[in-house]
């Protein structure tokens, strides 16, 4: 038999051990739940592969008319009339302004009279030369008199040519006084009104813009051009023949203009202030939908990105320091887990109506990239369950 005091000590010790065991069990339960109780996230993956995809470039551009002409009078005088409505379409050859014609008509009449006089002088000088030539053969006239007659005839011919030129100048001035449109297009507002005196070509009368074809001008950065040249040298990029990219106009509301053009000019110089070189594309504008001065975006197409790796845009995430994708990989225990893979992205492409990123580096062909279920991945290395798999 144990004394009562010993039994009391054993009882208290047993209760203390029981309480300690209970606390230990309670503290271990959350740790087990955190480490092993979380269910794998259901995800979908795609096995990346290389393929040829379109290479498009989108840049801001400004529109200009195919011909933008300043209308100036070539002769001085008073503006007698304006022969157009501002903003209307005029055809080439249409008279836009009429400079007072009477002075030019008088100059034309005078030039015609001078020409007739010169023709009469030629006829008279020729008769005299022919007469003296006959007398010279009969030795009835001196050689000096005959030479003078020949010189007078030659001078009359020169005067006739001068009178002919003066007549043509008078006709030209009369035509210039009617200030005709050199090209067809949309006329602007008048700068000088009827009754004003213009001194000649130094005075701007109005502007005329041919809008049947528009020019889109835009800058392309030297850095991007160098990257393209490097890709071409490595065989990763194929450009269109003679760099004649197809040009599509995207309007301010996001709509696409129906006509497509071609890049027809690339400046060899680089702007030292912007680091860009200027390019130009010509686009047909039969209905006049495009207007000079519009700010648009131009999309250049026709190049091909060779052996490119592409993934859906939704698969590419950004953690603030760079872009990455989740790749489904096996861990040391053989479980599928989501591991982040940093990537360098290129341009966007649209394949079969789906927006894709071109991956320039960070992925290898046949890697399983997670494209659905990224929101269920709470930390790198989290177990995943591949619910769907595609190519």
PDB file of N, CA, C and O in Angstrom, residues 41-50 308-317 323-330 336-345 354-374 377 384-391:
ATOM      1  N   UNK A  41      -4.415  22.434 -57.273  1.00  0.00           N
ATOM      2  CA  UNK A  41      -5.229  23.326 -58.105  1.00  0.00           C
ATOM      3  C   UNK A  41      -5.477  22.684 -59.464  1.00  0.00           C
ATOM      4  O   UNK A  41      -4.553  22.129 -60.086  1.00  0.00           O
ATOM      5  N   UNK A  42      -6.714  22.737 -59.932  1.00  0.00           N
ATOM      6  CA  UNK A  42      -7.051  22.211 -61.260  1.00  0.00           C
ATOM      7  C   UNK A  42      -6.642  23.245 -62.313  1.00  0.00           C
ATOM      8  O   UNK A  42      -7.059  24.407 -62.263  1.00  0.00           O
ATOM      9  N   UNK A  43      -5.809  22.835 -63.260  1.00  0.00           N
ATOM     10  CA  UNK A  43      -5.296  23.742 -64.292  1.00  0.00           C
ATOM     11  C   UNK A  43      -5.378  23.075 -65.657  1.00  0.00           C
ATOM     12  O   UNK A  43      -5.535  21.853 -65.769  1.00  0.00           O
ATOM     13  N   UNK A  44      -5.277  23.908 -66.682  1.00  0.00           N
ATOM     14  CA  UNK A  44      -5.164  23.434 -68.066  1.00  0.00           C
ATOM     15  C   UNK A  44      -3.814  23.857 -68.601  1.00  0.00           C
ATOM     16  O   UNK A  44      -3.325  24.963 -68.293  1.00  0.00           O
ATOM     17  N   UNK A  45      -3.202  23.020 -69.397  1.00  0.00           N
ATOM     18  CA  UNK A  45      -1.881  23.328 -69.942  1.00  0.00           C
ATOM     19  C   UNK A  45      -1.899  23.165 -71.458  1.00  0.00           C
ATOM     20  O   UNK A  45      -2.789  22.527 -72.022  1.00  0.00           O
ATOM     21  N   UNK A  46      -0.896  23.782 -72.089  1.00  0.00           N
ATOM     22  CA  UNK A  46      -0.641  23.578 -73.511  1.00  0.00           C
ATOM     23  C   UNK A  46       0.841  23.312 -73.693  1.00  0.00           C
ATOM     24  O   UNK A  46       1.674  23.919 -73.003  1.00  0.00           O
ATOM     25  N   UNK A  47       1.162  22.392 -74.563  1.00  0.00           N
ATOM     26  CA  UNK A  47       2.558  22.079 -74.859  1.00  0.00           C
ATOM     27  C   UNK A  47       3.016  23.002 -75.983  1.00  0.00           C
ATOM     28  O   UNK A  47       2.514  22.921 -77.109  1.00  0.00           O
ATOM     29  N   UNK A  48       3.947  23.908 -75.665  1.00  0.00           N
ATOM     30  CA  UNK A  48       4.351  24.901 -76.651  1.00  0.00           C
ATOM     31  C   UNK A  48       5.146  24.249 -77.766  1.00  0.00           C
ATOM     32  O   UNK A  48       5.833  23.246 -77.568  1.00  0.00           O
ATOM     33  N   UNK A  49       5.033  24.847 -78.951  1.00  0.00           N
ATOM     34  CA  UNK A  49       5.769  24.374 -80.117  1.00  0.00           C
ATOM     35  C   UNK A  49       6.155  25.578 -80.962  1.00  0.00           C
ATOM     36  O   UNK A  49       5.652  26.687 -80.760  1.00  0.00           O
ATOM     37  N   UNK A  50       7.057  25.390 -81.906  1.00  0.00           N
ATOM     38  CA  UNK A  50       7.477  26.483 -82.787  1.00  0.00           C
ATOM     39  C   UNK A  50       6.617  26.475 -84.038  1.00  0.00           C
ATOM     40  O   UNK A  50       6.227  25.416 -84.543  1.00  0.00           O
ATOM     41  N   UNK A 308       8.645  30.561 -84.249  1.00  0.00           N
ATOM     42  CA  UNK A 308       8.303  31.337 -83.054  1.00  0.00           C
ATOM     43  C   UNK A 308       7.561  30.474 -82.047  1.00  0.00           C
ATOM     44  O   UNK A 308       6.802  29.572 -82.412  1.00  0.00           O
ATOM     45  N   UNK A 309       7.790  30.733 -80.760  1.00  0.00           N
ATOM     46  CA  UNK A 309       7.023  30.123 -79.678  1.00  0.00           C
ATOM     47  C   UNK A 309       5.964  31.135 -79.247  1.00  0.00           C
ATOM     48  O   UNK A 309       6.281  32.285 -78.943  1.00  0.00           O
ATOM     49  N   UNK A 310       4.712  30.723 -79.261  1.00  0.00           N
ATOM     50  CA  UNK A 310       3.620  31.617 -78.876  1.00  0.00           C
ATOM     51  C   UNK A 310       2.784  30.956 -77.788  1.00  0.00           C
ATOM     52  O   UNK A 310       2.619  29.730 -77.769  1.00  0.00           O
ATOM     53  N   UNK A 311       2.272  31.781 -76.880  1.00  0.00           N
ATOM     54  CA  UNK A 311       1.373  31.301 -75.824  1.00  0.00           C
ATOM     55  C   UNK A 311       0.220  32.283 -75.725  1.00  0.00           C
ATOM     56  O   UNK A 311       0.351  33.460 -76.087  1.00  0.00           O
ATOM     57  N   UNK A 312      -0.944  31.842 -75.254  1.00  0.00           N
ATOM     58  CA  UNK A 312      -2.060  32.771 -75.079  1.00  0.00           C
ATOM     59  C   UNK A 312      -1.675  33.923 -74.146  1.00  0.00           C
ATOM     60  O   UNK A 312      -0.914  33.742 -73.187  1.00  0.00           O
ATOM     61  N   UNK A 313      -2.205  35.104 -74.445  1.00  0.00           N
ATOM     62  CA  UNK A 313      -1.857  36.275 -73.639  1.00  0.00           C
ATOM     63  C   UNK A 313      -2.240  36.098 -72.174  1.00  0.00           C
ATOM     64  O   UNK A 313      -1.547  36.597 -71.287  1.00  0.00           O
ATOM     65  N   UNK A 314      -3.335  35.385 -71.917  1.00  0.00           N
ATOM     66  CA  UNK A 314      -3.786  35.220 -70.528  1.00  0.00           C
ATOM     67  C   UNK A 314      -2.818  34.385 -69.707  1.00  0.00           C
ATOM     68  O   UNK A 314      -2.859  34.413 -68.466  1.00  0.00           O
ATOM     69  N   UNK A 315      -1.943  33.614 -70.395  1.00  0.00           N
ATOM     70  CA  UNK A 315      -0.998  32.774 -69.661  1.00  0.00           C
ATOM     71  C   UNK A 315       0.199  33.559 -69.146  1.00  0.00           C
ATOM     72  O   UNK A 315       0.918  33.080 -68.264  1.00  0.00           O
ATOM     73  N   UNK A 316       0.417  34.757 -69.669  1.00  0.00           N
ATOM     74  CA  UNK A 316       1.581  35.554 -69.290  1.00  0.00           C
ATOM     75  C   UNK A 316       1.183  36.486 -68.149  1.00  0.00           C
ATOM     76  O   UNK A 316       0.257  37.281 -68.271  1.00  0.00           O
ATOM     77  N   UNK A 317       1.896  36.384 -67.024  1.00  0.00           N
ATOM     78  CA  UNK A 317       1.625  37.186 -65.838  1.00  0.00           C
ATOM     79  C   UNK A 317       2.774  38.163 -65.598  1.00  0.00           C
ATOM     80  O   UNK A 317       3.854  38.024 -66.184  1.00  0.00           O
ATOM     81  N   UNK A 323       7.827  39.681 -66.651  1.00  0.00           N
ATOM     82  CA  UNK A 323       6.757  38.772 -67.044  1.00  0.00           C
ATOM     83  C   UNK A 323       7.211  37.331 -66.855  1.00  0.00           C
ATOM     84  O   UNK A 323       8.397  37.001 -66.976  1.00  0.00           O
ATOM     85  N   UNK A 324       6.225  36.448 -66.571  1.00  0.00           N
ATOM     86  CA  UNK A 324       6.528  35.038 -66.373  1.00  0.00           C
ATOM     87  C   UNK A 324       5.288  34.217 -66.700  1.00  0.00           C
ATOM     88  O   UNK A 324       4.172  34.740 -66.809  1.00  0.00           O
ATOM     89  N   UNK A 325       5.512  32.919 -66.880  1.00  0.00           N
ATOM     90  CA  UNK A 325       4.419  31.964 -67.036  1.00  0.00           C
ATOM     91  C   UNK A 325       4.630  30.849 -66.009  1.00  0.00           C
ATOM     92  O   UNK A 325       5.730  30.678 -65.476  1.00  0.00           O
ATOM     93  N   UNK A 326       3.561  30.111 -65.714  1.00  0.00           N
ATOM     94  CA  UNK A 326       3.677  28.920 -64.862  1.00  0.00           C
ATOM     95  C   UNK A 326       3.831  27.698 -65.753  1.00  0.00           C
ATOM     96  O   UNK A 326       3.082  27.511 -66.724  1.00  0.00           O
ATOM     97  N   UNK A 327       4.806  26.869 -65.395  1.00  0.00           N
ATOM     98  CA  UNK A 327       5.056  25.620 -66.099  1.00  0.00           C
ATOM     99  C   UNK A 327       4.741  24.462 -65.153  1.00  0.00           C
ATOM    100  O   UNK A 327       5.144  24.479 -63.978  1.00  0.00           O
ATOM    101  N   UNK A 328       4.010  23.476 -65.638  1.00  0.00           N
ATOM    102  CA  UNK A 328       3.703  22.290 -64.836  1.00  0.00           C
ATOM    103  C   UNK A 328       4.898  21.346 -64.886  1.00  0.00           C
ATOM    104  O   UNK A 328       5.273  20.865 -65.958  1.00  0.00           O
ATOM    105  N   UNK A 329       5.521  21.104 -63.714  1.00  0.00           N
ATOM    106  CA  UNK A 329       6.712  20.254 -63.647  1.00  0.00           C
ATOM    107  C   UNK A 329       6.593  19.269 -62.492  1.00  0.00           C
ATOM    108  O   UNK A 329       5.780  19.452 -61.572  1.00  0.00           O
ATOM    109  N   UNK A 330       7.402  18.209 -62.532  1.00  0.00           N
ATOM    110  CA  UNK A 330       7.422  17.205 -61.462  1.00  0.00           C
ATOM    111  C   UNK A 330       8.418  17.634 -60.392  1.00  0.00           C
ATOM    112  O   UNK A 330       9.563  18.017 -60.696  1.00  0.00           O
ATOM    113  N   UNK A 336       2.991  16.857 -59.557  1.00  0.00           N
ATOM    114  CA  UNK A 336       2.936  17.974 -60.494  1.00  0.00           C
ATOM    115  C   UNK A 336       2.792  19.262 -59.688  1.00  0.00           C
ATOM    116  O   UNK A 336       1.874  19.405 -58.891  1.00  0.00           O
ATOM    117  N   UNK A 337       3.695  20.210 -59.942  1.00  0.00           N
ATOM    118  CA  UNK A 337       3.647  21.493 -59.247  1.00  0.00           C
ATOM    119  C   UNK A 337       3.798  22.609 -60.276  1.00  0.00           C
ATOM    120  O   UNK A 337       4.292  22.390 -61.398  1.00  0.00           O
ATOM    121  N   UNK A 338       3.355  23.806 -59.890  1.00  0.00           N
ATOM    122  CA  UNK A 338       3.438  24.981 -60.765  1.00  0.00           C
ATOM    123  C   UNK A 338       4.696  25.760 -60.440  1.00  0.00           C
ATOM    124  O   UNK A 338       4.856  26.256 -59.323  1.00  0.00           O
ATOM    125  N   UNK A 339       5.610  25.854 -61.410  1.00  0.00           N
ATOM    126  CA  UNK A 339       6.853  26.589 -61.219  1.00  0.00           C
ATOM    127  C   UNK A 339       6.882  27.789 -62.151  1.00  0.00           C
ATOM    128  O   UNK A 339       6.565  27.660 -63.354  1.00  0.00           O
ATOM    129  N   UNK A 340       7.249  28.977 -61.654  1.00  0.00           N
ATOM    130  CA  UNK A 340       7.299  30.161 -62.517  1.00  0.00           C
ATOM    131  C   UNK A 340       8.507  30.112 -63.446  1.00  0.00           C
ATOM    132  O   UNK A 340       9.589  29.681 -63.059  1.00  0.00           O
ATOM    133  N   UNK A 341       8.308  30.540 -64.688  1.00  0.00           N
ATOM    134  CA  UNK A 341       9.381  30.612 -65.675  1.00  0.00           C
ATOM    135  C   UNK A 341       9.428  32.027 -66.243  1.00  0.00           C
ATOM    136  O   UNK A 341       8.511  32.427 -66.972  1.00  0.00           O
ATOM    137  N   UNK A 342      10.437  32.840 -65.897  1.00  0.00           N
ATOM    138  CA  UNK A 342      10.552  34.198 -66.457  1.00  0.00           C
ATOM    139  C   UNK A 342      10.695  34.128 -67.980  1.00  0.00           C
ATOM    140  O   UNK A 342      11.414  33.267 -68.516  1.00  0.00           O
ATOM    141  N   UNK A 343      10.006  35.025 -68.682  1.00  0.00           N
ATOM    142  CA  UNK A 343      10.042  35.028 -70.150  1.00  0.00           C
ATOM    143  C   UNK A 343      10.268  36.456 -70.653  1.00  0.00           C
ATOM    144  O   UNK A 343       9.926  37.435 -69.992  1.00  0.00           O
ATOM    145  N   UNK A 344      10.840  36.537 -71.845  1.00  0.00           N
ATOM    146  CA  UNK A 344      10.936  37.810 -72.576  1.00  0.00           C
ATOM    147  C   UNK A 344       9.940  37.751 -73.714  1.00  0.00           C
ATOM    148  O   UNK A 344      10.014  36.857 -74.563  1.00  0.00           O
ATOM    149  N   UNK A 345       8.999  38.682 -73.712  1.00  0.00           N
ATOM    150  CA  UNK A 345       7.936  38.651 -74.718  1.00  0.00           C
ATOM    151  C   UNK A 345       8.302  39.551 -75.884  1.00  0.00           C
ATOM    152  O   UNK A 345       9.048  40.528 -75.744  1.00  0.00           O
ATOM    153  N   UNK A 354      -7.514  34.257 -81.610  1.00  0.00           N
ATOM    154  CA  UNK A 354      -7.016  34.256 -80.232  1.00  0.00           C
ATOM    155  C   UNK A 354      -5.767  35.120 -80.144  1.00  0.00           C
ATOM    156  O   UNK A 354      -4.840  34.993 -80.954  1.00  0.00           O
ATOM    157  N   UNK A 355      -5.715  36.018 -79.157  1.00  0.00           N
ATOM    158  CA  UNK A 355      -4.553  36.872 -78.946  1.00  0.00           C
ATOM    159  C   UNK A 355      -3.435  36.091 -78.274  1.00  0.00           C
ATOM    160  O   UNK A 355      -3.651  35.439 -77.250  1.00  0.00           O
ATOM    161  N   UNK A 356      -2.240  36.176 -78.852  1.00  0.00           N
ATOM    162  CA  UNK A 356      -1.098  35.404 -78.371  1.00  0.00           C
ATOM    163  C   UNK A 356       0.100  36.332 -78.188  1.00  0.00           C
ATOM    164  O   UNK A 356       0.236  37.360 -78.831  1.00  0.00           O
ATOM    165  N   UNK A 357       0.986  35.929 -77.240  1.00  0.00           N
ATOM    166  CA  UNK A 357       2.279  36.579 -77.072  1.00  0.00           C
ATOM    167  C   UNK A 357       3.330  35.757 -77.803  1.00  0.00           C
ATOM    168  O   UNK A 357       3.365  34.525 -77.687  1.00  0.00           O
ATOM    169  N   UNK A 358       4.220  36.426 -78.533  1.00  0.00           N
ATOM    170  CA  UNK A 358       5.426  35.762 -79.033  1.00  0.00           C
ATOM    171  C   UNK A 358       6.449  35.763 -77.911  1.00  0.00           C
ATOM    172  O   UNK A 358       6.747  36.806 -77.327  1.00  0.00           O
ATOM    173  N   UNK A 359       6.972  34.593 -77.575  1.00  0.00           N
ATOM    174  CA  UNK A 359       7.959  34.447 -76.503  1.00  0.00           C
ATOM    175  C   UNK A 359       9.349  34.413 -77.138  1.00  0.00           C
ATOM    176  O   UNK A 359       9.689  33.477 -77.859  1.00  0.00           O
ATOM    177  N   UNK A 360      10.133  35.449 -76.876  1.00  0.00           N
ATOM    178  CA  UNK A 360      11.462  35.533 -77.486  1.00  0.00           C
ATOM    179  C   UNK A 360      12.486  34.685 -76.735  1.00  0.00           C
ATOM    180  O   UNK A 360      13.453  34.199 -77.326  1.00  0.00           O
ATOM    181  N   UNK A 361      12.319  34.507 -75.426  1.00  0.00           N
ATOM    182  CA  UNK A 361      13.230  33.652 -74.670  1.00  0.00           C
ATOM    183  C   UNK A 361      12.555  33.249 -73.366  1.00  0.00           C
ATOM    184  O   UNK A 361      11.640  33.925 -72.888  1.00  0.00           O
ATOM    185  N   UNK A 362      13.022  32.115 -72.783  1.00  0.00           N
ATOM    186  CA  UNK A 362      12.503  31.642 -71.502  1.00  0.00           C
ATOM    187  C   UNK A 362      11.747  30.342 -71.589  1.00  0.00           C
ATOM    188  O   UNK A 362      11.514  29.700 -70.558  1.00  0.00           O
ATOM    189  N   UNK A 363      11.342  29.921 -72.790  1.00  0.00           N
ATOM    190  CA  UNK A 363      10.609  28.662 -72.951  1.00  0.00           C
ATOM    191  C   UNK A 363      11.266  27.809 -74.020  1.00  0.00           C
ATOM    192  O   UNK A 363      11.902  28.329 -74.948  1.00  0.00           O
ATOM    193  N   UNK A 364      11.085  26.506 -73.884  1.00  0.00           N
ATOM    194  CA  UNK A 364      11.574  25.541 -74.850  1.00  0.00           C
ATOM    195  C   UNK A 364      10.387  24.770 -75.435  1.00  0.00           C
ATOM    196  O   UNK A 364       9.355  24.619 -74.777  1.00  0.00           O
ATOM    197  N   UNK A 365      10.515  24.300 -76.679  1.00  0.00           N
ATOM    198  CA  UNK A 365       9.419  23.516 -77.260  1.00  0.00           C
ATOM    199  C   UNK A 365       9.038  22.331 -76.378  1.00  0.00           C
ATOM    200  O   UNK A 365       9.889  21.716 -75.725  1.00  0.00           O
ATOM    201  N   UNK A 366       7.744  22.046 -76.347  1.00  0.00           N
ATOM    202  CA  UNK A 366       7.132  20.916 -75.642  1.00  0.00           C
ATOM    203  C   UNK A 366       6.993  21.135 -74.141  1.00  0.00           C
ATOM    204  O   UNK A 366       6.530  20.245 -73.425  1.00  0.00           O
ATOM    205  N   UNK A 367       7.366  22.306 -73.635  1.00  0.00           N
ATOM    206  CA  UNK A 367       7.143  22.576 -72.214  1.00  0.00           C
ATOM    207  C   UNK A 367       5.639  22.767 -71.963  1.00  0.00           C
ATOM    208  O   UNK A 367       4.961  23.451 -72.731  1.00  0.00           O
ATOM    209  N   UNK A 368       5.103  22.175 -70.857  1.00  0.00           N
ATOM    210  CA  UNK A 368       3.674  22.338 -70.546  1.00  0.00           C
ATOM    211  C   UNK A 368       3.427  23.648 -69.801  1.00  0.00           C
ATOM    212  O   UNK A 368       3.736  23.778 -68.614  1.00  0.00           O
ATOM    213  N   UNK A 369       2.878  24.623 -70.505  1.00  0.00           N
ATOM    214  CA  UNK A 369       2.599  25.942 -69.922  1.00  0.00           C
ATOM    215  C   UNK A 369       1.151  25.971 -69.453  1.00  0.00           C
ATOM    216  O   UNK A 369       0.235  25.569 -70.180  1.00  0.00           O
ATOM    217  N   UNK A 370       0.948  26.439 -68.238  1.00  0.00           N
ATOM    218  CA  UNK A 370      -0.403  26.524 -67.681  1.00  0.00           C
ATOM    219  C   UNK A 370      -1.117  27.725 -68.300  1.00  0.00           C
ATOM    220  O   UNK A 370      -0.624  28.849 -68.258  1.00  0.00           O
ATOM    221  N   UNK A 371      -2.292  27.484 -68.906  1.00  0.00           N
ATOM    222  CA  UNK A 371      -3.036  28.551 -69.579  1.00  0.00           C
ATOM    223  C   UNK A 371      -4.374  28.832 -68.904  1.00  0.00           C
ATOM    224  O   UNK A 371      -5.005  29.846 -69.206  1.00  0.00           O
ATOM    225  N   UNK A 372      -4.819  27.965 -68.009  1.00  0.00           N
ATOM    226  CA  UNK A 372      -6.059  28.177 -67.269  1.00  0.00           C
ATOM    227  C   UNK A 372      -5.840  27.758 -65.824  1.00  0.00           C
ATOM    228  O   UNK A 372      -5.120  26.788 -65.558  1.00  0.00           O
ATOM    229  N   UNK A 373      -6.451  28.482 -64.880  1.00  0.00           N
ATOM    230  CA  UNK A 373      -6.374  28.116 -63.484  1.00  0.00           C
ATOM    231  C   UNK A 373      -5.257  28.791 -62.722  1.00  0.00           C
ATOM    232  O   UNK A 373      -4.956  28.393 -61.583  1.00  0.00           O
ATOM    233  N   UNK A 374      -4.637  29.847 -63.310  1.00  0.00           N
ATOM    234  CA  UNK A 374      -3.538  30.517 -62.607  1.00  0.00           C
ATOM    235  C   UNK A 374      -4.016  31.180 -61.317  1.00  0.00           C
ATOM    236  O   UNK A 374      -3.247  31.325 -60.367  1.00  0.00           O
ATOM    237  N   UNK A 377      -3.425  29.188 -58.159  1.00  0.00           N
ATOM    238  CA  UNK A 377      -2.041  28.930 -57.743  1.00  0.00           C
ATOM    239  C   UNK A 377      -1.643  30.042 -56.781  1.00  0.00           C
ATOM    240  O   UNK A 377      -1.455  31.193 -57.172  1.00  0.00           O
ATOM    241  N   UNK A 384      -0.494  20.907 -58.505  1.00  0.00           N
ATOM    242  CA  UNK A 384      -1.543  21.165 -59.498  1.00  0.00           C
ATOM    243  C   UNK A 384      -2.041  19.843 -60.051  1.00  0.00           C
ATOM    244  O   UNK A 384      -1.332  18.828 -60.037  1.00  0.00           O
ATOM    245  N   UNK A 385      -3.254  19.889 -60.510  1.00  0.00           N
ATOM    246  CA  UNK A 385      -3.863  18.727 -61.154  1.00  0.00           C
ATOM    247  C   UNK A 385      -4.236  19.160 -62.579  1.00  0.00           C
ATOM    248  O   UNK A 385      -5.013  20.105 -62.775  1.00  0.00           O
ATOM    249  N   UNK A 386      -3.662  18.516 -63.582  1.00  0.00           N
ATOM    250  CA  UNK A 386      -3.893  18.880 -64.976  1.00  0.00           C
ATOM    251  C   UNK A 386      -5.254  18.317 -65.393  1.00  0.00           C
ATOM    252  O   UNK A 386      -5.430  17.107 -65.608  1.00  0.00           O
ATOM    253  N   UNK A 387      -6.238  19.238 -65.491  1.00  0.00           N
ATOM    254  CA  UNK A 387      -7.601  18.832 -65.834  1.00  0.00           C
ATOM    255  C   UNK A 387      -7.800  18.743 -67.334  1.00  0.00           C
ATOM    256  O   UNK A 387      -8.630  17.971 -67.819  1.00  0.00           O
ATOM    257  N   UNK A 388      -7.081  19.564 -68.098  1.00  0.00           N
ATOM    258  CA  UNK A 388      -7.198  19.565 -69.563  1.00  0.00           C
ATOM    259  C   UNK A 388      -5.822  19.826 -70.143  1.00  0.00           C
ATOM    260  O   UNK A 388      -5.012  20.565 -69.596  1.00  0.00           O
ATOM    261  N   UNK A 389      -5.565  19.214 -71.304  1.00  0.00           N
ATOM    262  CA  UNK A 389      -4.262  19.328 -71.932  1.00  0.00           C
ATOM    263  C   UNK A 389      -4.435  19.499 -73.425  1.00  0.00           C
ATOM    264  O   UNK A 389      -5.261  18.838 -74.045  1.00  0.00           O
ATOM    265  N   UNK A 390      -3.753  20.455 -73.966  1.00  0.00           N
ATOM    266  CA  UNK A 390      -3.857  20.705 -75.398  1.00  0.00           C
ATOM    267  C   UNK A 390      -2.485  20.911 -75.993  1.00  0.00           C
ATOM    268  O   UNK A 390      -1.489  20.953 -75.308  1.00  0.00           O
ATOM    269  N   UNK A 391      -2.496  21.060 -77.323  1.00  0.00           N
ATOM    270  CA  UNK A 391      -1.239  21.281 -78.043  1.00  0.00           C
ATOM    271  C   UNK A 391      -1.088  22.751 -78.353  1.00  0.00           C
ATOM    272  O   UNK A 391      -2.050  23.424 -78.625  1.00  0.00           O
TER     273      UNK A 391
END
